[in-house]
Amino acid sequence: MPSDLSIRELTVNYGPVRALHGVSFDVPEGQIAALVGSNGAGKSTVLKAICGLVEPVEGTITVGGEAVAPKPGAALRLGVALSPEGRRLFGRLTVEENLMMGAYTVSDRRARREMLERVYGYFPRLQERKRQAAGSLSGGEQQMCAIGRALMAQPRVLLLDEPSLGIAPIIVAELGRIIEQISRGLGMTVLLVEQNAQMALSLAATGIVLETGSVKLTGTGHELLASPEIRAAYLGH
Amino acid sequence: MSFLIAQSIINGVILGTLYLMMAIGFTLAFGVMRIVNFAHGEFYMIGAFLALIGVNWLGLPFPLALALTAALAILLGALVERIVFRPFRADELSGMIASLGLAMILQHAALIIFGPDPQSFPALVSGVYRLGDLIVPQSRALTLGVGVVILLAFYVFLMHTRMGRALRALVQDQEVAAIYGVRLEIMYPLGLGLGVALAAVAGGLMAPLFGVSPFIGATPLLKAFIVVILGGLGSIPGAALAAILLGLIESLTSSFVSASAADIVTFALVVVVLLIRPAGLLGRGEA
Ligand SMILES: Nc1ncnc2c1ncn2[C@@H]1O[C@H](COP(=O)(O)OP(=O)(O)OP(=O)(O)O)[C@@H](O)[C@H]1O
Ligand SMILES: [Mg+2]
């Protein structure tokens, strides 16, 4: 299986604090990979580095074999879109305007309209609320809007940072199903970052466990779910 | 009496239009670049002089002079962003101080070039419209009409175009806008340029009514401040409401009481609004 996104020896500092120590992993094409780990492990930092929001001290990030420059917008040009931690919608813009911001660089009108219809297909509630300010949505709806916004960029690689954060368990299950549908239906590569390891690993073909800035374990989702180490550390068994 | 009221209301709405044109550019610079631009009033002054040069010296028709003023102002705004504000992008306080310095430079440059005396602007149109008892000078009607059209055009740009949407998104979250491909190195000069152009066009538009001198920028800046505070930082409907309200209050108070009473009433209003609604009339908690 060729890998779509490759991270090699990624090292990131915040001032004097080292957040990532030479992290390497691959995300195979067209599959869901889960990046799990506890609070402060460095998961979001990996995503920020991919999108050029933090500049790595060392390491390379490649998408489809091409190196990503450490600048905001560079990853997007290679087909990577992020749904950021905490959703970060444009709260005063309407739901539909948020979605259109995702497609800011997509110049093909038809492609935009088709993707918009797809997004409304995945998340009918967004269509019902499309003229509403995004800031007035419920947490679960905001998460759907953030995922939808990322999809609107027509990415080959979708990065999702903690979609389950602060969301009712029943909605988390629904989101999980939709993420699976998206990956299958659009053949999209998904890197799913989660503290909710149970949810993420059960969806994922590949799992990567991050601990204090280093990769601790990798394996298939099932292997990791079954591993006693993981169960003890992340699943509370 | 009712005639006088109607007259003051029209004047108030004209003032409101001017204040809104000033306030939008001011709040845009703050929203997009986090800069409190104290030089904003000087662009009003420059706009008035540019229009004066166009009409008096070059003999251009007023609409053309105004259009050229707008175009030059966009370039000037972009240049100012590049030279004055960009070095302080991560440092709001220094950016603010730089804008104060810029205001002084611009005002004194105008003083050196044009001298301190007020210059008269030729009347564009003479004559009046009569609506029953009401007499509206055509020059005022023209100013109001053009101002409203410009504001509407700007509103449509901001709300219904791709770039306008990107500017609004940028105001909310720069990082996220940037990762979705909004290019800050284009949007910053554009945002400042448009705001400066609105101020300059306001200056040119108001010049025939209020005259031209190097010192005319201070009052519109102050009014822009008040409108933005009253309306709620970053809220355009709030700014529109506050601008019209402010214009009406000023015009009615100075007609029926006195001009200095108008200032007192204005500041009393600001104090009351801030006490009751600290985020402004239509403002929300966050900036
Ligand atoms: N902007 C920042 N400045 C300084 N330190 C930071 C910053 N962002 C993150 N860190 C630190 O870097 C480390 C990794 O943070 P990161 O946000 O990547 O963790 P995470 O795995 O996403 O955690 P969570 O599950 O809580 O989101 C933490 O120790 C955090 O305190
Ligand atoms: Mg995180």
XYZ file of C-alpha atoms and ligand atoms in Angstrom:
556
model
C 0.000 0.000 0.000
C 1.640 3.324 -1.039
C 1.633 5.940 1.646
C -0.061 9.255 1.040
C 1.302 11.185 3.973
C 4.719 10.537 5.437
C 6.227 12.113 8.488
C 9.959 11.648 9.033
C 11.932 12.580 12.141
C 9.613 15.482 12.904
C 10.938 17.632 15.738
C 9.105 20.712 16.976
C 9.876 23.187 19.754
C 7.649 25.728 21.424
C 10.249 28.196 22.622
C 12.533 26.182 24.900
C 10.056 23.303 25.210
C 10.419 20.361 22.860
C 6.968 19.066 21.927
C 7.956 16.434 19.338
C 11.131 14.332 19.354
C 11.761 12.864 15.898
C 8.301 11.538 15.137
C 8.000 9.285 12.077
C 4.983 7.475 10.669
C 3.096 6.850 7.435
C -0.541 7.088 6.552
C -1.455 4.652 3.774
C -3.505 5.918 0.864
C -7.277 5.733 1.086
C -7.342 4.506 4.663
C -8.099 5.838 8.086
C -5.135 6.156 10.438
C -5.632 7.000 14.092
C -3.118 9.081 16.000
C -3.882 8.582 19.672
C -2.294 9.599 22.934
C -3.109 11.393 26.129
C -3.241 15.105 26.920
C -0.216 17.017 25.741
C 1.322 14.058 23.886
C 1.895 16.237 20.843
C -0.929 15.083 18.552
C -2.142 18.547 17.605
C 1.436 19.680 17.141
C 1.889 17.034 14.436
C -1.143 18.400 12.586
C -0.049 22.001 13.056
C 3.362 21.146 11.630
C 1.751 19.508 8.592
C -0.327 22.644 7.955
C 2.541 25.061 8.484
C 1.217 26.600 11.685
C 4.401 25.689 13.543
C 7.816 25.445 11.975
C 9.647 22.185 12.636
C 13.242 22.327 13.830
C 13.908 19.185 11.906
C 12.199 16.561 9.837
C 10.273 16.288 6.613
C 6.635 15.977 5.728
C 5.663 14.654 2.320
C 2.300 14.302 0.657
C 2.141 11.993 -2.343
C 5.935 12.151 -2.444
C 6.145 15.957 -2.466
C 7.663 17.868 0.435
C 5.371 20.302 2.242
C 6.840 23.765 2.877
C 6.393 25.022 6.459
C 3.958 27.780 5.486
C 0.194 28.032 6.000
C -1.546 27.100 2.771
C 1.318 24.943 1.464
C -0.259 21.680 2.625
C -3.580 22.720 1.109
C -1.968 23.067 -2.306
C -0.840 19.452 -2.038
C -4.339 18.362 -1.070
C -4.343 18.368 2.728
C -7.208 19.930 4.704
C -7.474 20.241 8.472
C -10.468 20.340 10.761
C -8.710 21.970 13.708
C -8.895 21.190 17.387
C -11.774 23.052 19.022
C -13.428 23.391 15.568
C -12.485 27.051 15.104
C -15.368 27.939 12.834
C -15.761 31.498 11.625
C -18.484 32.102 14.196
C -20.147 35.130 12.649
C -20.196 33.707 9.157
C -23.122 31.508 8.226
C -22.793 27.739 8.025
C -22.721 27.874 4.247
C -20.155 30.682 4.227
C -17.939 28.575 6.483
C -18.252 25.695 4.056
C -17.430 27.995 1.143
C -14.335 29.207 2.991
C -13.165 25.593 2.893
C -13.447 25.783 -0.900
C -11.673 29.161 -1.055
C -9.010 27.878 -3.435
C -11.308 25.599 -5.445
C -12.012 27.567 -8.602
C -14.152 24.964 -10.337
C -17.730 26.015 -9.617
C -19.241 22.668 -10.428
C -16.826 20.811 -8.199
C -17.714 23.212 -5.385
C -21.428 22.708 -5.811
C -21.078 18.919 -5.997
C -19.009 18.797 -2.832
C -21.457 21.106 -1.068
C -24.259 18.701 -1.921
C -22.172 15.781 -0.662
C -21.469 17.568 2.595
C -25.165 18.304 3.037
C -25.783 14.635 2.250
C -23.458 13.542 5.060
C -24.751 16.199 7.431
C -28.384 17.064 6.626
C -28.547 19.212 9.743
C -26.074 21.626 8.200
C -28.367 22.144 5.265
C -31.260 22.949 7.576
C -29.108 25.541 9.288
C -27.134 26.819 6.341
C -28.125 30.482 6.799
C -27.534 30.451 10.536
C -24.388 31.937 12.093
C -21.968 29.067 12.699
C -21.353 30.313 16.232
C -24.966 29.605 17.122
C -24.771 25.879 16.318
C -24.580 23.162 18.971
C -21.187 21.565 19.619
C -21.968 18.504 17.530
C -23.260 20.599 14.645
C -20.183 22.808 14.805
C -18.006 19.731 14.525
C -19.962 18.621 11.465
C -19.495 22.076 9.980
C -15.750 21.972 10.654
C -15.434 18.561 8.972
C -17.617 19.790 6.120
C -15.433 22.865 5.701
C -12.355 20.658 5.384
C -14.126 18.398 2.871
C -15.010 21.433 0.766
C -11.311 21.848 -0.001
C -11.559 18.552 -1.957
C -8.568 17.124 -0.119
C -6.827 13.831 -0.778
C -5.787 13.781 2.870
C -8.214 14.834 5.596
C -6.811 15.727 9.015
C -9.305 15.636 11.880
C -8.224 16.925 15.288
C -10.359 15.483 18.091
C -13.767 15.495 16.440
C -15.200 13.852 19.575
C -14.097 16.646 21.909
C -16.949 17.900 24.077
C -19.609 16.064 22.103
C -22.371 13.760 23.342
C -21.496 10.031 22.964
C -24.395 9.384 20.628
C -23.171 12.096 18.247
C -19.627 10.737 18.522
C -20.872 7.373 17.271
C -22.676 9.097 14.401
C -19.583 11.117 13.506
C -17.520 7.922 13.535
C -19.866 6.291 11.040
C -19.766 9.339 8.799
C -15.969 9.535 8.893
C -15.873 5.924 7.769
C -18.359 6.675 4.984
C -16.309 9.642 3.833
C -13.113 7.651 3.675
C -14.800 4.805 1.792
C -17.071 6.854 -0.432
C -14.489 9.397 -1.533
C -11.434 7.147 -1.242
C -9.985 9.755 1.043
C -7.005 9.293 3.318
C -7.915 10.289 6.863
C -5.626 11.015 9.787
C -7.846 10.975 12.840
C -6.378 12.466 15.999
C -8.162 11.418 19.166
C -7.931 11.156 22.900
C -10.941 8.877 22.520
C -8.732 5.937 21.540
C -11.586 3.432 21.538
C -13.504 5.302 18.870
C -10.474 6.166 16.762
C -8.798 2.747 16.816
C -12.007 0.908 16.025
C -12.351 2.954 12.823
C -8.715 2.866 11.819
C -6.736 0.522 9.635
C -3.513 1.854 11.162
C -2.910 3.239 14.604
C -0.063 5.330 15.960
C 0.357 5.876 19.677
C 2.117 9.058 20.678
C 3.508 9.602 24.152
C 5.270 12.768 25.332
C 6.349 13.713 21.863
C 7.515 10.314 20.601
C 5.888 7.423 18.776
C 5.455 4.656 21.288
C 3.640 2.004 19.270
C 2.246 1.441 15.809
C 0.058 -1.329 14.506
C -3.287 -2.043 12.988
C -6.292 -0.598 14.772
C -7.317 -4.059 15.964
C -3.898 -4.977 17.267
C -3.673 -1.806 19.275
C -7.198 -2.175 20.616
C -6.312 -5.671 21.767
C -2.916 -4.804 23.231
C -2.938 -4.967 27.028
C -0.606 -1.976 27.228
C -2.984 0.229 25.315
C -6.005 -1.050 27.154
C -4.399 -0.182 30.437
C -3.111 3.230 29.426
C -5.825 4.623 27.179
C -8.979 2.616 27.464
C -9.279 2.374 31.204
C -9.270 -1.438 31.441
C -40.655 74.148 13.210
C -41.391 70.858 11.475
C -39.455 72.261 8.558
C -36.438 72.823 10.760
C -36.711 69.301 12.151
C -36.829 67.790 8.673
C -33.836 69.885 7.652
C -31.837 68.731 10.665
C -32.764 65.131 10.036
C -31.381 65.339 6.512
C -28.193 66.933 7.783
C -27.997 64.276 10.477
C -28.270 61.484 7.937
C -25.512 63.079 5.834
C -23.294 63.250 8.903
C -24.201 59.649 9.702
C -23.152 58.560 6.212
C -19.822 60.297 6.657
C -19.266 58.744 10.070
C -20.123 55.309 8.800
C -17.688 55.610 5.884
C -15.006 56.543 8.383
C -15.932 53.880 10.904
C -15.959 50.977 8.450
C -12.374 51.557 7.346
C -11.262 52.046 10.916
C -12.892 48.867 12.174
C -11.670 46.902 9.144
C -8.048 47.833 9.863
C -8.548 46.791 13.448
C -10.346 43.576 12.600
C -7.968 42.395 9.910
C -4.639 43.601 11.267
C -5.364 44.346 14.934
C -4.166 47.884 14.399
C -5.808 50.909 15.993
C -5.101 53.269 13.145
C -4.758 56.793 14.472
C -3.805 57.989 11.006
C -7.253 57.096 9.689
C -8.513 60.705 9.908
C -5.540 61.958 7.908
C -6.643 59.837 4.979
C -9.926 61.721 5.078
C -7.896 64.932 4.873
C -5.755 63.581 2.025
C -8.890 62.526 0.153
C -10.277 66.041 0.441
C -7.061 67.530 -0.926
C -6.855 64.976 -3.729
C -10.392 65.837 -4.798
C -9.543 69.531 -4.558
C -6.484 69.068 -6.735
C -8.498 67.081 -9.232
C -11.309 69.590 -9.499
C -9.505 72.919 -9.008
C -6.080 72.362 -10.489
C -6.685 69.722 -13.098
C -10.206 70.773 -13.971
C -11.552 67.226 -13.795
C -15.245 66.555 -13.358
C -16.044 65.749 -9.713
C -17.004 62.082 -10.201
C -13.731 61.413 -12.007
C -11.770 63.259 -9.321
C -13.502 61.132 -6.694
C -12.791 57.893 -8.557
C -9.117 58.833 -8.918
C -9.011 59.718 -5.243
C -10.337 56.251 -4.396
C -7.814 54.533 -6.648
C -4.869 56.521 -5.304
C -6.055 55.925 -1.755
C -6.131 52.149 -2.208
C -2.532 52.280 -3.426
C -1.565 54.599 -0.591
C -3.201 52.286 1.942
C -1.409 49.260 0.525
C 1.877 51.157 0.618
C 1.321 52.252 4.207
C 0.585 48.660 5.191
C 3.819 47.530 3.587
C 6.074 50.270 4.947
C 4.544 51.348 8.239
C 2.475 48.489 9.635
C 4.058 45.301 8.382
C 7.174 45.608 10.552
C 4.882 45.697 13.605
C 2.594 42.879 12.618
C 3.085 40.881 15.792
C 3.167 43.954 17.998
C -0.112 45.832 18.329
C 1.136 48.549 20.638
C 4.025 49.520 18.377
C 1.666 49.450 15.396
C -0.577 51.920 17.179
C 2.334 54.214 17.989
C 3.535 53.982 14.395
C 0.078 55.078 13.253
C 0.283 58.120 15.534
C 3.617 59.016 13.969
C 2.175 58.510 10.518
C -0.728 60.833 11.359
C 1.723 63.582 12.336
C 3.814 63.098 9.222
C 0.795 63.258 6.941
C -0.693 66.295 8.640
C 2.559 68.231 8.610
C 3.276 67.284 5.032
C -0.108 68.757 4.102
C 0.706 71.817 6.146
C 3.999 72.326 4.302
C 2.458 71.797 0.896
C -0.868 73.608 1.248
C -0.386 75.964 4.203
C -2.670 76.230 7.224
C -5.508 78.206 5.658
C -8.782 76.531 4.776
C -9.276 76.209 1.051
C -12.650 76.661 -0.497
C -14.016 73.959 -2.694
C -16.134 75.092 -5.622
C -19.808 74.214 -5.296
C -20.557 71.262 -7.545
C -24.182 71.941 -8.119
C -26.302 74.829 -7.058
C -30.008 75.032 -6.642
C -32.365 73.197 -4.393
C -34.949 70.466 -4.445
C -38.307 71.477 -3.049
C -40.503 68.853 -1.477
C -43.503 70.773 -0.251
C -42.174 73.075 2.439
C -38.900 71.257 2.609
C -35.869 72.692 0.849
C -32.936 70.381 0.193
C -29.824 71.911 -1.385
C -28.860 69.789 -4.364
C -25.270 69.616 -3.178
C -26.392 67.885 0.026
C -28.678 65.512 -1.817
C -25.812 64.617 -4.123
C -23.404 63.978 -1.255
C -25.940 61.812 0.489
C -26.806 59.872 -2.651
C -23.204 59.150 -3.597
C -22.305 58.243 -0.003
C -25.156 55.771 0.290
C -24.319 54.173 -3.062
C -20.678 53.731 -2.035
C -21.664 52.220 1.301
C -24.084 49.811 -0.376
C -21.451 48.784 -2.911
C -19.008 48.132 -0.100
C -21.602 46.130 1.792
C -22.252 43.946 -1.242
C -18.510 43.435 -1.698
C -18.053 42.412 1.919
C -21.089 40.152 2.204
C -21.424 38.653 -1.244
C -18.028 38.236 -2.849
C -15.345 35.643 -2.313
C -12.803 38.238 -1.234
C -15.233 39.994 1.058
C -15.996 36.686 2.712
C -12.286 35.991 3.105
C -11.805 39.377 4.785
C -14.592 38.611 7.249
C -13.137 35.174 7.914
C -9.735 36.721 8.508
C -11.210 39.008 11.141
C -12.389 35.906 13.015
C -9.438 33.541 12.754
C -6.304 34.360 10.791
C -4.639 30.985 11.172
C -7.591 28.976 9.964
C -8.221 31.391 7.094
C -4.547 31.044 6.138
C -4.548 27.241 6.112
C -7.552 27.356 3.781
C -5.525 29.409 1.341
C -6.365 33.023 2.238
C -3.136 34.895 1.558
C -2.393 37.393 4.287
C 0.226 39.198 2.224
C -2.574 40.147 -0.166
C -5.448 40.596 2.254
C -3.636 42.928 4.669
C -2.829 45.614 2.088
C -6.233 45.085 0.496
C -8.048 45.524 3.810
C -6.134 48.632 4.746
C -6.321 49.996 1.206
C -10.091 49.651 1.085
C -10.510 51.268 4.486
C -8.223 54.138 3.500
C -10.119 54.540 0.227
C -13.442 54.799 2.074
C -11.980 57.512 4.314
C -10.459 59.370 1.379
C -13.660 59.236 -0.651
C -15.563 60.492 2.390
C -13.101 63.395 2.534
C -13.550 64.186 -1.134
C -17.293 63.857 -0.921
C -17.631 66.096 2.100
C -15.096 68.694 0.901
C -17.660 70.824 -0.943
C -19.800 70.952 2.218
C -17.230 71.244 4.977
C -14.145 72.738 3.309
C -10.537 71.570 3.132
C -7.541 72.181 5.394
C -4.716 70.098 6.887
C -6.605 69.880 10.182
C -9.914 68.406 9.056
C -8.957 64.798 9.848
C -9.167 64.937 13.627
C -12.942 65.164 13.990
C -13.835 62.340 11.588
C -11.290 60.098 13.377
C -12.885 60.866 16.713
C -16.329 60.182 15.290
C -15.159 56.898 13.792
C -13.907 55.925 17.247
C -17.225 56.787 18.843
C -19.233 54.939 16.199
C -17.118 51.818 16.562
C -17.404 51.890 20.349
C -21.130 52.616 20.302
C -21.929 50.073 17.624
C -19.786 47.308 19.016
C -16.333 46.503 17.694
C -16.518 44.561 14.465
C -20.286 44.763 14.059
C -21.193 46.458 10.781
C -24.954 46.694 11.432
C -24.061 48.089 14.850
C -21.781 50.674 13.260
C -24.487 51.693 10.784
C -27.003 52.155 13.577
C -24.532 54.058 15.729
C -23.415 56.303 12.863
C -26.941 57.388 11.933
C -27.843 57.843 15.592
C -24.754 59.939 16.204
C -25.364 62.072 13.108
C -28.993 62.696 14.061
C -28.224 63.538 17.668
C -25.518 65.968 16.649
C -27.561 67.649 14.005
C -30.731 67.947 16.095
C -28.916 69.139 19.215
C -26.931 71.752 17.357
C -30.060 73.015 15.582
C -32.195 73.233 18.696
C -29.692 73.778 21.483
C -26.132 74.576 20.465
C -23.131 73.007 18.798
C -21.256 72.564 22.055
C -24.286 70.893 23.605
C -24.078 68.373 20.747
C -20.662 67.223 21.940
C -21.864 66.912 25.516
C -24.894 64.863 24.493
C -22.717 62.641 22.305
C -20.313 61.790 25.083
C -23.138 61.314 27.571
C -24.613 58.823 25.118
C -21.305 56.941 24.845
C -21.055 56.726 28.632
C -24.634 55.495 29.011
C -24.309 52.881 26.258
C -21.059 51.586 27.695
C -22.591 51.342 31.145
C -25.636 49.437 29.937
C -24.068 47.448 27.102
C -20.282 47.348 27.459
C -19.925 45.478 24.160
C -21.786 48.227 22.267
C -25.289 48.409 20.826
C -25.009 45.321 18.642
C -21.596 44.089 19.734
C -20.877 40.654 21.061
C -18.660 39.755 23.948
C -15.579 38.882 21.985
C -13.824 41.303 19.623
N 1.414 27.329 21.585
C 2.126 26.599 22.495
N 3.083 27.177 23.232
C 3.806 26.456 24.128
N 3.628 25.147 24.342
C 2.682 24.512 23.643
C 1.877 25.201 22.687
N 1.013 24.330 22.132
C 1.274 23.142 22.735
N 2.274 23.230 23.629
C 2.830 22.136 24.421
O 3.266 21.129 23.544
C 2.903 19.859 24.019
C 2.081 19.122 22.995
O 0.840 19.815 22.814
P -0.269 19.335 21.808
O -1.307 20.387 21.777
O 0.348 18.927 20.538
O -0.838 18.051 22.548
P -2.077 17.140 22.195
O -1.585 15.769 22.108
O -2.804 17.681 21.030
O -2.963 17.277 23.507
P -4.552 17.348 23.668
O -5.041 15.947 23.605
O -4.745 17.945 25.016
O -5.078 18.196 22.577
C 2.200 20.082 25.343
O 3.124 19.878 26.370
C 1.761 21.518 25.285
O 1.761 22.063 26.582
Mg -4.612 18.457 20.739
